[in-house]
XYZ file of C-alpha atoms in Angstrom:
133
model
C 24.860 -31.632 -9.739
C 22.731 -34.540 -8.577
C 18.976 -34.320 -8.585
C 18.796 -34.665 -4.803
C 20.979 -31.577 -4.289
C 18.852 -29.616 -6.770
C 15.734 -30.481 -4.787
C 17.396 -29.549 -1.514
C 18.571 -26.259 -2.995
C 15.114 -25.434 -4.318
C 13.502 -26.154 -0.961
C 16.134 -24.093 0.841
C 15.505 -21.240 -1.595
C 11.773 -21.566 -0.994
C 12.287 -21.379 2.781
C 14.481 -18.279 2.473
C 11.978 -16.539 0.181
C 9.116 -17.338 2.563
C 11.090 -15.993 5.528
C 11.912 -12.762 3.686
C 8.311 -12.262 2.569
C 7.031 -12.901 6.097
C 9.444 -10.450 7.691
C 8.675 -7.797 5.080
C 4.937 -8.263 5.512
C 4.906 -8.091 9.297
C 7.345 -5.177 9.500
C 5.176 -3.165 7.101
C 2.159 -3.861 9.287
C 3.879 -2.497 12.340
C 4.786 0.705 10.584
C 2.230 3.339 9.837
C 1.776 6.543 11.704
C 4.479 7.996 13.872
C 4.441 6.970 17.533
C 5.356 8.911 20.637
C 6.657 7.738 23.986
C 4.187 8.188 26.805
C 6.399 10.786 28.505
C 6.593 12.773 25.256
C 2.793 12.600 25.016
C 2.271 13.900 28.578
C 4.825 16.670 27.997
C 3.012 17.736 24.814
C -0.320 17.756 26.661
C 1.156 19.951 29.400
C 2.727 22.220 26.762
C -0.787 22.574 25.270
C 0.280 21.313 21.831
C -2.263 18.466 21.888
C -5.778 19.270 20.695
C -7.563 15.916 20.760
C -6.953 12.418 22.115
C -8.954 9.465 20.803
C -8.487 6.531 23.170
C -8.985 2.938 22.000
C -11.857 1.024 23.567
C -9.466 -1.085 25.652
C -7.445 1.983 26.786
C -4.204 0.525 25.454
C -3.536 3.068 22.677
C -4.488 6.600 21.797
C -4.572 8.535 18.555
C -3.259 11.993 19.380
C -4.003 15.047 17.240
C -1.549 17.884 17.776
C -2.200 21.580 17.212
C -0.527 21.455 13.776
C -2.994 18.752 12.646
C -0.586 15.822 12.648
C -1.682 12.553 14.219
C 0.477 10.120 16.174
C -0.115 6.928 18.149
C 0.749 6.563 21.828
C 0.784 3.349 23.856
C -0.928 4.070 27.163
C 0.177 2.354 30.379
C -2.659 0.221 31.746
C -2.884 1.754 35.222
C -2.501 5.506 34.847
C -5.196 7.059 37.046
C -4.086 10.616 36.226
C -4.405 10.436 32.438
C -7.995 11.660 32.154
C -7.435 14.368 34.778
C -4.309 15.566 32.949
C -6.211 15.754 29.665
C -9.184 17.583 31.223
C -6.932 20.034 33.104
C -5.228 20.962 29.816
C -8.499 21.353 27.829
C -7.855 18.408 25.509
C -10.844 16.904 23.676
C -11.266 13.263 24.659
C -12.940 10.663 22.453
C -13.169 6.888 22.432
C -12.371 5.086 19.194
C -14.981 2.542 18.097
C -14.031 -1.112 18.244
C -12.511 -2.006 14.901
C -12.137 -5.297 13.071
C -9.511 -3.738 10.795
C -6.587 -5.453 12.512
C -8.302 -8.828 12.412
C -9.096 -8.493 8.714
C -5.557 -7.318 7.973
C -4.039 -10.255 9.838
C -6.395 -12.708 8.139
C -5.617 -11.303 4.690
C -1.905 -11.417 5.454
C -2.049 -15.002 6.598
C -4.038 -16.068 3.561
C -1.698 -14.245 1.196
C 1.334 -15.953 2.749
C -0.349 -19.334 2.392
C -1.170 -18.512 -1.234
C 2.406 -17.492 -1.964
C 3.704 -20.647 -0.300
C 1.356 -22.917 -2.253
C 2.199 -21.103 -5.484
C 5.921 -21.582 -4.883
C 5.469 -25.258 -4.034
C 3.388 -25.778 -7.183
C 5.974 -23.964 -9.312
C 8.915 -25.917 -7.902
C 7.171 -29.281 -8.105
C 6.177 -28.570 -11.684
C 9.770 -27.641 -12.513
C 11.103 -30.773 -10.809
C 8.641 -33.044 -12.590
C 9.458 -31.454 -15.938
C 13.140 -32.387 -15.469
C 12.434 -36.079 -15.029
């Protein structure tokens, strides 16, 4: 096989590995706790199986604690004027989660780790290519 095809194959392999690592990293970030649909959340509140709701500071998500102690995330629609009234009417504790930099730090660490992996792969492949010549 010619040297040019070896280089092309190594770079193609590098691109595939980087794509797989990126997809695996970002899909793991999106996982975590179980999530509920908003309708399932409201139904559980009305069934009195929700004990506490901790709403994010921007009112986009809520961490819901059910009566069995399990916690789930719910995405809250932006313009639901009845949410607080529904929670109060069903004696659910309401809290506001503090603003967190956790997501920013996680994204920054993920980006830096991907750059590190990429640079490590490039260094390894270039070293291997230079050793052949």
